[in-house]
Short mmCIF file of C-alpha atoms in Angstrom, two decimals:
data_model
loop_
_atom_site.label_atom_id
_atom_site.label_comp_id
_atom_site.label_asym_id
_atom_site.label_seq_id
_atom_site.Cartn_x
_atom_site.Cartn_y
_atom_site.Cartn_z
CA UNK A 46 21.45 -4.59 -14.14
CA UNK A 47 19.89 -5.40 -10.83
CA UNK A 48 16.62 -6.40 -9.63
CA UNK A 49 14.28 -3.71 -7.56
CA UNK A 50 11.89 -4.86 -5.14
CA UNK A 51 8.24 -2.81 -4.53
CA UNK A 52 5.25 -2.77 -2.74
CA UNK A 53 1.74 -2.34 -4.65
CA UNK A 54 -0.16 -0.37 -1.72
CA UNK A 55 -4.26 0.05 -2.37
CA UNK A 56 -5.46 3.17 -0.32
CA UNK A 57 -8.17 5.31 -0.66
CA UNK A 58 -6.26 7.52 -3.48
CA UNK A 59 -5.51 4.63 -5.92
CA UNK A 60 -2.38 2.53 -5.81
CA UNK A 61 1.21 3.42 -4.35
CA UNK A 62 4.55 1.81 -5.06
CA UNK A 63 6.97 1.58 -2.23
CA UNK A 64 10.53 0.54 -2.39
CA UNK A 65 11.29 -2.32 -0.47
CA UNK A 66 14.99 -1.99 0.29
CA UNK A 67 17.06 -5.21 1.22
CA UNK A 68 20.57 -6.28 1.82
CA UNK A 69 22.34 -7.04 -1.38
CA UNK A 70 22.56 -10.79 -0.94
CA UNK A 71 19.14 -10.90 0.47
CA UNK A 72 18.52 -8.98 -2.78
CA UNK A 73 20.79 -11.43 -4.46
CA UNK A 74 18.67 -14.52 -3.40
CA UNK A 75 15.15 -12.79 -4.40
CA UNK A 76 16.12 -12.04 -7.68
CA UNK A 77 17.10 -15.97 -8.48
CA UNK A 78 13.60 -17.15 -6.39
CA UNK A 79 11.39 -14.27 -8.98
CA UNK A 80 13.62 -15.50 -11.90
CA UNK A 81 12.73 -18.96 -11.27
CA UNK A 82 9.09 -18.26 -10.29
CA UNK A 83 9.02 -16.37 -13.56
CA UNK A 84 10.16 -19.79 -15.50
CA UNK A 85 7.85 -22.24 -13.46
CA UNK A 86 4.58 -19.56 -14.69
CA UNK A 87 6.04 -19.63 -18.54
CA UNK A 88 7.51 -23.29 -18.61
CA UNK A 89 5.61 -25.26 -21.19
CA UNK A 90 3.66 -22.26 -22.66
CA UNK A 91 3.34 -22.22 -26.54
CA UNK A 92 0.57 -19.46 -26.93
CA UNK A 93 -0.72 -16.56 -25.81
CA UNK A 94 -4.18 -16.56 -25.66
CA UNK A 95 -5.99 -12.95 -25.42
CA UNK A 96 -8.51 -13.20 -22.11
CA UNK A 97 -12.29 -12.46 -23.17
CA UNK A 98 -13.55 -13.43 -19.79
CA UNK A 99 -14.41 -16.71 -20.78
CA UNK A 100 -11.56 -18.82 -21.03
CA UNK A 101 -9.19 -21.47 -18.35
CA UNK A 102 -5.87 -22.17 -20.53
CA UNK A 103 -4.05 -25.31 -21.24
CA UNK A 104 -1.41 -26.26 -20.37
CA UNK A 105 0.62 -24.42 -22.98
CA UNK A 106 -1.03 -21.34 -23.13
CA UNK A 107 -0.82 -18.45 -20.63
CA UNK A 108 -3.70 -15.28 -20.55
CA UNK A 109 -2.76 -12.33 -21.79
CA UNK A 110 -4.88 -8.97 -21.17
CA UNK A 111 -3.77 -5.26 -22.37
CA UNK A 112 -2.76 -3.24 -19.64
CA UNK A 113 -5.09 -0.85 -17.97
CA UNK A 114 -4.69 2.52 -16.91
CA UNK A 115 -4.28 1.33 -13.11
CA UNK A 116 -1.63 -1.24 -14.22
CA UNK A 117 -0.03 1.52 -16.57
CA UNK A 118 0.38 3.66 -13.29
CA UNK A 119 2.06 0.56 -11.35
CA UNK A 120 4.71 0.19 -14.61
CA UNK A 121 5.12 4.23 -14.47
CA UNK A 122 6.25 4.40 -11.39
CA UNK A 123 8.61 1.99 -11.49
CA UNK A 124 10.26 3.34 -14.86
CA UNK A 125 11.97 6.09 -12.68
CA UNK A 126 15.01 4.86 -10.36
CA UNK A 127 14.16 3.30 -7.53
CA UNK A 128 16.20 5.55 -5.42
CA UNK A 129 13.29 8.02 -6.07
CA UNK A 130 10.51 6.12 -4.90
CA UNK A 131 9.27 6.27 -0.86
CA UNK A 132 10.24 2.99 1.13
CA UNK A 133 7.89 0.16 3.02
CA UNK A 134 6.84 0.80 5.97
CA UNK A 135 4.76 -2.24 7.23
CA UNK A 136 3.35 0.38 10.39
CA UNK A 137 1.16 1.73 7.63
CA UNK A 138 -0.36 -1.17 6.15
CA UNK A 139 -3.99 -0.81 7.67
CA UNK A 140 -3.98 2.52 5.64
CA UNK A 141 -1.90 1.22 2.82
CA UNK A 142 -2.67 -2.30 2.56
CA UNK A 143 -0.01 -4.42 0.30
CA UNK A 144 -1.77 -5.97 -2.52
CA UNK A 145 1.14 -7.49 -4.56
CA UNK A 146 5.12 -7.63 -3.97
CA UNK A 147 6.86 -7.32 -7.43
CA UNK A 148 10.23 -6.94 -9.10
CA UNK A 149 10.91 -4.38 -12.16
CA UNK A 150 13.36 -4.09 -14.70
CA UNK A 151 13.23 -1.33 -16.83
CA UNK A 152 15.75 -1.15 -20.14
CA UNK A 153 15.84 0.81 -22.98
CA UNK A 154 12.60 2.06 -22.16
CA UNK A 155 11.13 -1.41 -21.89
CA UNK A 156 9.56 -2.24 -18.03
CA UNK A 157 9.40 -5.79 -17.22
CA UNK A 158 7.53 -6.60 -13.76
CA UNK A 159 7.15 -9.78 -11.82
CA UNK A 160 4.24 -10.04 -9.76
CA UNK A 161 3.25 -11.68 -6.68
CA UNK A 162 0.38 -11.13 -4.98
CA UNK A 163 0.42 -10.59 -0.96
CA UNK A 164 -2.09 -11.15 1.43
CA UNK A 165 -2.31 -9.85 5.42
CA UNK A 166 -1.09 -13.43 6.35
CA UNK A 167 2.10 -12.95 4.60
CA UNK A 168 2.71 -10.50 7.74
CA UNK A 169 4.02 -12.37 10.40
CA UNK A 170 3.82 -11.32 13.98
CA UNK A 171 0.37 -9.46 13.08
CA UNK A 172 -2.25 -11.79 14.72
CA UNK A 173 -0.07 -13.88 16.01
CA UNK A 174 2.94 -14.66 17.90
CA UNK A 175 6.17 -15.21 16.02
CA UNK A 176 8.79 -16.50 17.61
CA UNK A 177 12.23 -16.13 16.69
CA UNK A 178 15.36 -18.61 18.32
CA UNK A 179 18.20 -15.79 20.15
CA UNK A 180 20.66 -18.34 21.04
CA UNK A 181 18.99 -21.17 23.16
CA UNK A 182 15.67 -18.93 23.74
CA UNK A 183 13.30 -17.71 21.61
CA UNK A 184 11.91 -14.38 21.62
CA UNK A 185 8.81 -12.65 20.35
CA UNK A 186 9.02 -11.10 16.51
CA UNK A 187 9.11 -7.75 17.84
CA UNK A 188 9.79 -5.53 14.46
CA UNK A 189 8.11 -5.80 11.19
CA UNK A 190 8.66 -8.52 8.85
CA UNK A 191 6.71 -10.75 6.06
CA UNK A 192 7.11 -13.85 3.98
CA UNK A 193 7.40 -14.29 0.11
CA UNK A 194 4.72 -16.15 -2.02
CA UNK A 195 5.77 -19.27 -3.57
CA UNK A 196 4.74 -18.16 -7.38
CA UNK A 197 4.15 -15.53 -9.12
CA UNK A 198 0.68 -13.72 -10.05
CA UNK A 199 1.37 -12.08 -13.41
CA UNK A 200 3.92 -10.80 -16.00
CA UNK A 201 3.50 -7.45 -16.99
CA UNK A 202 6.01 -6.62 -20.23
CA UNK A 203 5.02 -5.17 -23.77
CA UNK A 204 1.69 -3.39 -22.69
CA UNK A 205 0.49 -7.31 -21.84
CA UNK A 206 -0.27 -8.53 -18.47
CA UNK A 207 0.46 -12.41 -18.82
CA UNK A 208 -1.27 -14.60 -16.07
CA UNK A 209 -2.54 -18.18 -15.93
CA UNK A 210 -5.38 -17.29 -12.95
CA UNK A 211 -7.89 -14.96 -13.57
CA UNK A 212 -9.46 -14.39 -9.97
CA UNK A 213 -6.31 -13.91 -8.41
CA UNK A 214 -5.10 -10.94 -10.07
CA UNK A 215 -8.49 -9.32 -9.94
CA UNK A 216 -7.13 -8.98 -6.05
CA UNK A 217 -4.13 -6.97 -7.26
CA UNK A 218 -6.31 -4.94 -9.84
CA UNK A 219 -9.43 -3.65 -10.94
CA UNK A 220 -10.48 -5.84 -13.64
CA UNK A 221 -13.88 -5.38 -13.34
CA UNK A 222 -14.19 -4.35 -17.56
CA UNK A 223 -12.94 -7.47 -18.40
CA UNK A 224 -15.46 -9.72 -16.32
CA UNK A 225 -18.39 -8.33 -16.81
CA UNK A 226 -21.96 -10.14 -15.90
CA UNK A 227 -25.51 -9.20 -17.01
CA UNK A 228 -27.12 -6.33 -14.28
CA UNK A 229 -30.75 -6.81 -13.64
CA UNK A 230 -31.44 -3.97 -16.47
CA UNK A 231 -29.72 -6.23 -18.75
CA UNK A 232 -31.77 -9.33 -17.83
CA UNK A 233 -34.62 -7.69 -18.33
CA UNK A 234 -34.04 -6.72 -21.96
CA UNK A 235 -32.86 -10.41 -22.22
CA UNK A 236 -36.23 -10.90 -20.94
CA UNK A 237 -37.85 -8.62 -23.46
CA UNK A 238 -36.07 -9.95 -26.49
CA UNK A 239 -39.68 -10.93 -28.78
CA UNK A 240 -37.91 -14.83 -28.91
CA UNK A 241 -38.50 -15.20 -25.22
CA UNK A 242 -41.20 -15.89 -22.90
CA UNK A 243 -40.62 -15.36 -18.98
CA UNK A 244 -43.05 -16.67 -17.12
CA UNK A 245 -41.48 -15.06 -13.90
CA UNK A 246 -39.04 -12.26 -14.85
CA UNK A 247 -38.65 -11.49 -10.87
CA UNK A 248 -38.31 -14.40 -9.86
CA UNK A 249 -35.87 -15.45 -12.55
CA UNK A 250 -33.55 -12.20 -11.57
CA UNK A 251 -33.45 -13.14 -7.91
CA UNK A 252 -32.44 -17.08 -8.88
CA UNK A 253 -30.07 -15.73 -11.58
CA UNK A 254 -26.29 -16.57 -10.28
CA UNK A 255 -22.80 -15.02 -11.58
CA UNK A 256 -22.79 -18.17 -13.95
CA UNK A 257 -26.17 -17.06 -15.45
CA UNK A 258 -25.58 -13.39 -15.45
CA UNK A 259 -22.52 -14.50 -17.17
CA UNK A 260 -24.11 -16.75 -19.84
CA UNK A 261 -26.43 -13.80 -20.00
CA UNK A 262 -24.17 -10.88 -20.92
CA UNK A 263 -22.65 -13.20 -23.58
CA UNK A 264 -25.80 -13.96 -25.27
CA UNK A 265 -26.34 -10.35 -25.25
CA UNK A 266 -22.76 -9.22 -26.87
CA UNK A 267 -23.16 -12.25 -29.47
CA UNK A 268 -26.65 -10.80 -30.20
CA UNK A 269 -27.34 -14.64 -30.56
CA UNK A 270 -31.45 -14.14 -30.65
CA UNK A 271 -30.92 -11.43 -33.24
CA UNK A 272 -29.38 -14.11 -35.44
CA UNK A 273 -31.81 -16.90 -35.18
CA UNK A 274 -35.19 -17.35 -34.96
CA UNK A 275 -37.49 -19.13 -32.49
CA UNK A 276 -37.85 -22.12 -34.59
CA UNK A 277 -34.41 -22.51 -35.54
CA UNK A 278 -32.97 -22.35 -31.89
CA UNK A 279 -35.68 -25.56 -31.04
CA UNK A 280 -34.47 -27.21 -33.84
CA UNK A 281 -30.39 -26.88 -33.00
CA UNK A 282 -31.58 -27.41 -29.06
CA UNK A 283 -33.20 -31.08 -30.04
CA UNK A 284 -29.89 -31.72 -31.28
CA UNK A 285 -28.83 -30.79 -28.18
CA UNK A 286 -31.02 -32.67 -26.10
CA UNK A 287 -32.57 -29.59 -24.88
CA UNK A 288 -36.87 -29.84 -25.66
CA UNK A 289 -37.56 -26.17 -25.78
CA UNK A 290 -41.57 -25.34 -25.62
CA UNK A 291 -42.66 -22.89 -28.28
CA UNK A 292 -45.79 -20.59 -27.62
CA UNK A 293 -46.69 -18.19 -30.48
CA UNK A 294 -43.37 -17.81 -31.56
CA UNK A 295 -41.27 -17.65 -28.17
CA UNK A 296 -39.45 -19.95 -26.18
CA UNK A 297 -40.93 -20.74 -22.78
CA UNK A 298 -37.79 -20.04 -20.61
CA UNK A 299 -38.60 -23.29 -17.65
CA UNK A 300 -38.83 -22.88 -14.15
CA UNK A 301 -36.07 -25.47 -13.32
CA UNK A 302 -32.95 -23.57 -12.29
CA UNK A 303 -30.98 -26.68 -13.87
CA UNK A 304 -32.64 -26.46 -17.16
CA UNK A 305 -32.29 -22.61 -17.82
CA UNK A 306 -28.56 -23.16 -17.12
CA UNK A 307 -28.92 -25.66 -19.62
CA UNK A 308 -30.83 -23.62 -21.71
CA UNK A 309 -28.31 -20.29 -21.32
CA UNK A 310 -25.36 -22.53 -21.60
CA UNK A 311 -26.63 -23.72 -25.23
CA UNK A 312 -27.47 -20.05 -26.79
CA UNK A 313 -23.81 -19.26 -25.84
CA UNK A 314 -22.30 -22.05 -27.66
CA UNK A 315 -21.58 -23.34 -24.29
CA UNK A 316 -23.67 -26.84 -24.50
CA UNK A 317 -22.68 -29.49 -27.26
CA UNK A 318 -23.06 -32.97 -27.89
CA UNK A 319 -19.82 -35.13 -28.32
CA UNK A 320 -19.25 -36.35 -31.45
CA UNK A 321 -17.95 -39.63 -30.71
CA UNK A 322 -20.47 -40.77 -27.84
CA UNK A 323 -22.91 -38.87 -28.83
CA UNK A 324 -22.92 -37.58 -24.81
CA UNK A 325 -24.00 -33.93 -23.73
CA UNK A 326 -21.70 -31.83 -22.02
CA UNK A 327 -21.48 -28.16 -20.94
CA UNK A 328 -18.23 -26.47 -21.95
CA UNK A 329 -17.51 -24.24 -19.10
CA UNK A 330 -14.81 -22.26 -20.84
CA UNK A 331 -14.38 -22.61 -24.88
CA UNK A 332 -12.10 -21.24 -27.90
CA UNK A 333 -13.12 -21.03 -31.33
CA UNK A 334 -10.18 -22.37 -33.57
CA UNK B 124 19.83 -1.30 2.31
CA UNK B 125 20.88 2.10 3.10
CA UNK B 126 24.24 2.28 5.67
CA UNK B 127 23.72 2.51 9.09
CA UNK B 128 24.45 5.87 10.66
CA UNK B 129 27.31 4.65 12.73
CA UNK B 130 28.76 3.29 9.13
CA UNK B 131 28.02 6.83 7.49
CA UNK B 132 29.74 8.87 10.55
CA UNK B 133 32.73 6.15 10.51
CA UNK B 134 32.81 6.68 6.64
CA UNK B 135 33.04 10.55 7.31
CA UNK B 136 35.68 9.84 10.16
CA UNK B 137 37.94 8.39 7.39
CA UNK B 138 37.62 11.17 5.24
CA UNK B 139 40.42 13.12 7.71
CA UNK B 140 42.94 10.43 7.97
CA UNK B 141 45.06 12.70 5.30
CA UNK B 142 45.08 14.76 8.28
CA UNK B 143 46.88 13.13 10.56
CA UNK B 144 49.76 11.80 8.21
CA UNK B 145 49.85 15.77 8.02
CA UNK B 146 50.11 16.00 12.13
CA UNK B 147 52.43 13.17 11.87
CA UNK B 148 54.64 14.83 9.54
CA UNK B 149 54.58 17.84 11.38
CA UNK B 150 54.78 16.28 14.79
CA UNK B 151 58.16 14.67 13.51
CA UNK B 152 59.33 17.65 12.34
CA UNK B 153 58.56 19.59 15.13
CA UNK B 154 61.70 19.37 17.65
CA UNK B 155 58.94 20.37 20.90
CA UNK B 156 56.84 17.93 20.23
CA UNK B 157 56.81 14.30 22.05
CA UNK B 158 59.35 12.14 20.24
CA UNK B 159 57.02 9.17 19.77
CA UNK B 160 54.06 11.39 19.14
CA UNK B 161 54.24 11.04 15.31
CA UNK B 162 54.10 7.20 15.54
CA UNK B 163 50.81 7.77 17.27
CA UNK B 164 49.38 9.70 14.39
CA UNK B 165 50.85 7.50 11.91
CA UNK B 166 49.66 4.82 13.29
CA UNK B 167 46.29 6.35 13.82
CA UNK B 168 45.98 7.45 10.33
CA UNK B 169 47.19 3.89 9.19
CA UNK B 170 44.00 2.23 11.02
CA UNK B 171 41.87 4.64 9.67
CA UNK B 172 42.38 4.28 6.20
CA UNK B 173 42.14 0.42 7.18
CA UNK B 174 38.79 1.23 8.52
CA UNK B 175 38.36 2.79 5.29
CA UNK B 176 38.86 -0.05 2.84
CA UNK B 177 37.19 -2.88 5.58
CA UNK B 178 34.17 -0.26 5.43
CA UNK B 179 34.28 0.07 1.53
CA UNK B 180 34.23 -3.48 1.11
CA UNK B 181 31.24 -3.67 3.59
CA UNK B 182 29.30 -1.57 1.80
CA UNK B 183 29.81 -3.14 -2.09
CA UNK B 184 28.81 -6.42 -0.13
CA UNK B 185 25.82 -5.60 1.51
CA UNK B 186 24.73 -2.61 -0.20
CA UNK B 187 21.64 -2.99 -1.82
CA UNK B 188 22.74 -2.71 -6.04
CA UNK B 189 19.90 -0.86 -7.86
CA UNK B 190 20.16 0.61 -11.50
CA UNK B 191 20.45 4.77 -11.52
CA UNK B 192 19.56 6.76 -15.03
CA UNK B 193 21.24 10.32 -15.09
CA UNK B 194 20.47 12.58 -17.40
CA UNK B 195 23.17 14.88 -16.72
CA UNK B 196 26.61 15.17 -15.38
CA UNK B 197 29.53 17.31 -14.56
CA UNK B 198 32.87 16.61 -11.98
CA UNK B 199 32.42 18.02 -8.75
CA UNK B 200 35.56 19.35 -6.46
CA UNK B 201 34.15 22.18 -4.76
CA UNK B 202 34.34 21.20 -0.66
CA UNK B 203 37.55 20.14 -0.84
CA UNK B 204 38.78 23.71 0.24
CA UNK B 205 37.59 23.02 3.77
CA UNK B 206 39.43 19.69 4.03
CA UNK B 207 42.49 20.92 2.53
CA UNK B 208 42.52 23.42 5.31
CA UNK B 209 42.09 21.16 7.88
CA UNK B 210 44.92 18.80 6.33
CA UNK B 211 47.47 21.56 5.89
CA UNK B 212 46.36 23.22 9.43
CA UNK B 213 49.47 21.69 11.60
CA UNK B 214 51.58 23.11 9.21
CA UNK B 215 50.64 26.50 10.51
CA UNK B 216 51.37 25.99 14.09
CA UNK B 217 54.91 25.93 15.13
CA UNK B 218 54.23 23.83 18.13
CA UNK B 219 52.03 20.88 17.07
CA UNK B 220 52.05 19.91 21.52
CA UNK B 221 50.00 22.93 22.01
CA UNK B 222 47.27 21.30 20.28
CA UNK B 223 44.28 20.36 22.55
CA UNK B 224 43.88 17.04 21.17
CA UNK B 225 40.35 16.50 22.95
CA UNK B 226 39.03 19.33 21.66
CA UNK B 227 40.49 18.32 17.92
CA UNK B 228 38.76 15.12 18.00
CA UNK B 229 35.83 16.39 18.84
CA UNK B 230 35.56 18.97 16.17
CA UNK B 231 36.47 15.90 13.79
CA UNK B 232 33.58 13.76 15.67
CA UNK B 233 30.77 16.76 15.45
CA UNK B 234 31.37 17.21 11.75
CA UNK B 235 31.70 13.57 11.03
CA UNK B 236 28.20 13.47 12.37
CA UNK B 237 27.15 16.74 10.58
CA UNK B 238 28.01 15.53 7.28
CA UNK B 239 26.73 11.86 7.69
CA UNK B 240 23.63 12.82 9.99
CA UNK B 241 22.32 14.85 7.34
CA UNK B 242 22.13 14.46 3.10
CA UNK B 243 25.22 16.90 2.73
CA UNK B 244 27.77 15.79 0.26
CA UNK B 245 31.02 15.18 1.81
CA UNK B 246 33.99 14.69 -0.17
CA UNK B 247 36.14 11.90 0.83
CA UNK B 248 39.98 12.80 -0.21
CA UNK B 249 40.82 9.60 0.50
CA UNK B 250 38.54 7.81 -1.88
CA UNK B 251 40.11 10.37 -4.45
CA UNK B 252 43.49 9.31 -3.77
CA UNK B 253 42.44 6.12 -4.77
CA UNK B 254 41.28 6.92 -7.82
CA UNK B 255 37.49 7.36 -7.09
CA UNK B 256 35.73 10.47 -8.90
CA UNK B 257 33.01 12.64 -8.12
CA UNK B 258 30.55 13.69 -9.89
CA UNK B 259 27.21 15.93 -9.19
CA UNK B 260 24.61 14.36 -11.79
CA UNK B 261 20.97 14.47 -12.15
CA UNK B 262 17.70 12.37 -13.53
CA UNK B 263 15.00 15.41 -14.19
CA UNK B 264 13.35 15.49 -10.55
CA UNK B 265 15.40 18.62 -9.77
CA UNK B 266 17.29 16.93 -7.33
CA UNK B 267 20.90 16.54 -7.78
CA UNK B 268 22.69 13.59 -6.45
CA UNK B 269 26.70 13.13 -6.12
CA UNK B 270 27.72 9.89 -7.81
CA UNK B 271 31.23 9.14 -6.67
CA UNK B 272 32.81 6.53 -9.04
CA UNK B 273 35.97 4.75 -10.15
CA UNK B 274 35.01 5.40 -13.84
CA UNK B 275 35.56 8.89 -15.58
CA UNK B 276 32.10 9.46 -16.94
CA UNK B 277 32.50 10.44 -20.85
CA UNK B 278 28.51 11.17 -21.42
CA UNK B 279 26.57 13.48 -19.35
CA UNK B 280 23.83 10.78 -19.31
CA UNK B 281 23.64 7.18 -18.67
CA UNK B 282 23.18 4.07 -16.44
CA UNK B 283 25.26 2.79 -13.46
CA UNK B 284 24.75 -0.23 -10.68
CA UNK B 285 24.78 1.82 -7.87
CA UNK B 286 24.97 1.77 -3.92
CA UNK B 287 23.03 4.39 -1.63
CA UNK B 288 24.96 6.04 0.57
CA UNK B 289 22.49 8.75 1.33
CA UNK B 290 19.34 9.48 0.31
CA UNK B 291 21.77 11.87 -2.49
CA UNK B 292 25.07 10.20 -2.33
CA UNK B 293 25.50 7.38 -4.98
CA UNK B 294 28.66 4.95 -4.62
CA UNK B 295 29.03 3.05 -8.21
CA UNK B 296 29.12 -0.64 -7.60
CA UNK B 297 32.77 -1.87 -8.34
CA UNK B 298 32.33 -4.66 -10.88
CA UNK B 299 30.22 -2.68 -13.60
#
């Protein structure tokens, strides 16, 4: 069975999905560049690895993260046949702005969607002049018209969404539940926790980047200072090479930005000394096997 | 890509060429009428039904293919009573040189462009005489659609490759 081509459209009301119609051997020739766009995103990959927000794959592993209600409305409306779903009009894209370009293939029930995403660039002619050759002149792109991506974003199949880049298809969709950083009412329970001493708890929130807020809010869901006392987080932070300072019980969070990185990096797991060289390093994204 | 509307009105042209082998026939039958006139016809009928296939084969090659699920489906015959009357209409007049052939192929032009300028279903008796069928089905939007198609449909629901004609004519893709 053929190929469809859509439109994701962002406006005001949620997402739309518009038909793009082509010429069948234009059609033709999109089909083979998805098909082998889909290949070049799974070539190699040996496992799927389920996203927790904290987590770059390898080589052989692609992301996978259960499809949300948004992304459950893109699949929806593509289950019906496309000869029931509105057409692109580029006019409209300052009130319907493309967000991704995608083909679907629904069988027995089963939707599978390949998904690039698409940026106002992609639109030629808009801010600039395009120039097409008419013979031995060129002329001005005068009617609507836009370029494909080289790769694709995502595979959506099976109630998965299968992606290698995380930041990139939070452009297409709302991911926001599944990256989720530490508000300032969450650092200041952090702050509260009886473990911890802040010497500057204002001061800390306005220095406190996504990286910290991140380090944060997984401290938080581990409930890592529930699980270990004062004493025995100094202890496992010498190992570390971190020199925590203990005052009546609680660790004196430092001023230096650096160290309290450090510091958060460590209580989520996230700083470890090498086994071979005995050398410190901080794991930016890490899997427990 | 959906046909152009010159393509849809030339599509609905070729609908009538049974209608002039009728004039033809009549025309060289008729003992008034010009002797050469029925070669004219015939040989206006001839290209038309030329036009036809070079216009069918246009449209399975450029025609953008997309999957269509029916849910329901039953054969479809009912407007061919106005096209049978205009075939059989020179039969009816005893002197086919009275006919005011500017005014005839203007009617012809006017509904061409009535049937192909808006979504009515138009049924094309020359794609039945070569074997295509129609069929009015529909996918549970309440909005029927004719599917014409080489295939006789045995289930009243399925899956074809098809071709938009209209925004509720479906061609079947030849090759399926």
């Amino acid at each position: 069975m053929p190929l469809s081509f859509f439109a994701l459209c962002k406006t005001n009301n949620g997402i739309q999905v518009k038909r793009i119609r082509l010429a069948n051997p234009v059609r033709i020739e999109l089909e083979r560049k998805f098909t082998a766009q889909k290949v070049e995103l799974i070539a190699g990959v040996r496992n799927e690895v389920t996203f927790d927000g904290d987590w770059h794959p390898e080589a052989d592993e692609i992301l996978t993260l259960a499809v949300t209600p948004e992304i459950q409305t893109c699949i929806d409306a593509v289950s019906i046949n496309a000869a029931n779903i509105n057409d692109l009009t580029l006019g409209s894209f300052s009130t319907e702005p493309i967000k991704a370009i995608f083909s679907a293939f629904t069988n027995n029930g089963q939707t599978e969607i390949l998904m690039q995403k698409f940026s106002p660039s992609q639109i030629l002619g808009r801010n600039n002049i395009t120039l097409l050759l008419n013979e031995n002149t060129f002329e001005k792109l005068t009617t609507d018209a836009f370029s494909i991506d080289k790769k694709l974003v995502c595979i959506i199949e099976g109630g998965l969404v299968k992606f290698k880049g995380f930041h990139t298809l939070r452009t297409i969709f709302n991911l926001s539940s599944f990256f989720t950083v530490a508000t300032d009412g969450d650092i200041d329970d952090f702050a509260a926790h009886a473990t911890l001493n802040f010497a500057d708890i204002n001061g800390f929130k306005l220095s406190a980047d996504v990286g910290m807020r991140k380090q944060i809010h997984a401290i938080h869901k581990n409930d890592t200072l529930n699980n270990y006392t004062g004493a025995q987080i100094q202890i496992a932070g010498q190992r570390a090479g971190l020199n925590f300072t203990i005052n009546n019980g609680q660790i004196e969070i430092p001023d230096d930005k650096a160290e309290v990185k450090k510091m958060l990096y460590f209580l989520n797991d996230g700083l470890y000394e090498a086994p071979l060289s005995s050398l410190h390093y901080i794991a930016g994204a890490k899997k427990r096997v | 890509m959906m046909p152009s509307i010159i393509f849809r009105i030339l599509f609905a042209i070729t609908s009538l060429a049974p209608a002039g082998l009728f004039y033809a026939f009549a025309s060289y039958h008729d003992p008034s009428a010009h002797p050469k006139l029925w070669i004219v016809l015939l040989a206006v009928s001839l290209i038309v039904i030329v036009l036809f296939f070079i216009l069918l084969a246009q449209i399975q090659w450029t025609g953008e293919q997309s999957s269509f699920t029916y849910s329901s489906a039953e054969p479809t015959n009912q407007e061919i009573i106005p096209y049978l009357l205009v075939y059989f209409s020179p039969l009816i007049t005893s002197n086919i040189e009275a006919i005011n052939w500017q005014v005839w192929s203007l009617i012809i032009i006017i509904i061409a462009m009535i049937v192909s300028g808006t979504n009515s279903y138009f049924y094309n008796s020359l794609m039945k005489l070569f074997g295509w069928n129609f069929y009015k089905i529909g996918c549970g939007n309440g909005i029927p659609r004719i599917l014409i198609s080489k295939k006789i449909l045995k289930s009243s629901s399925g899956t074809v490759t098809i071709i938009e004609l209209s925004n509720t004519i479906l061609l079947e893709h030849e090759g399926d």
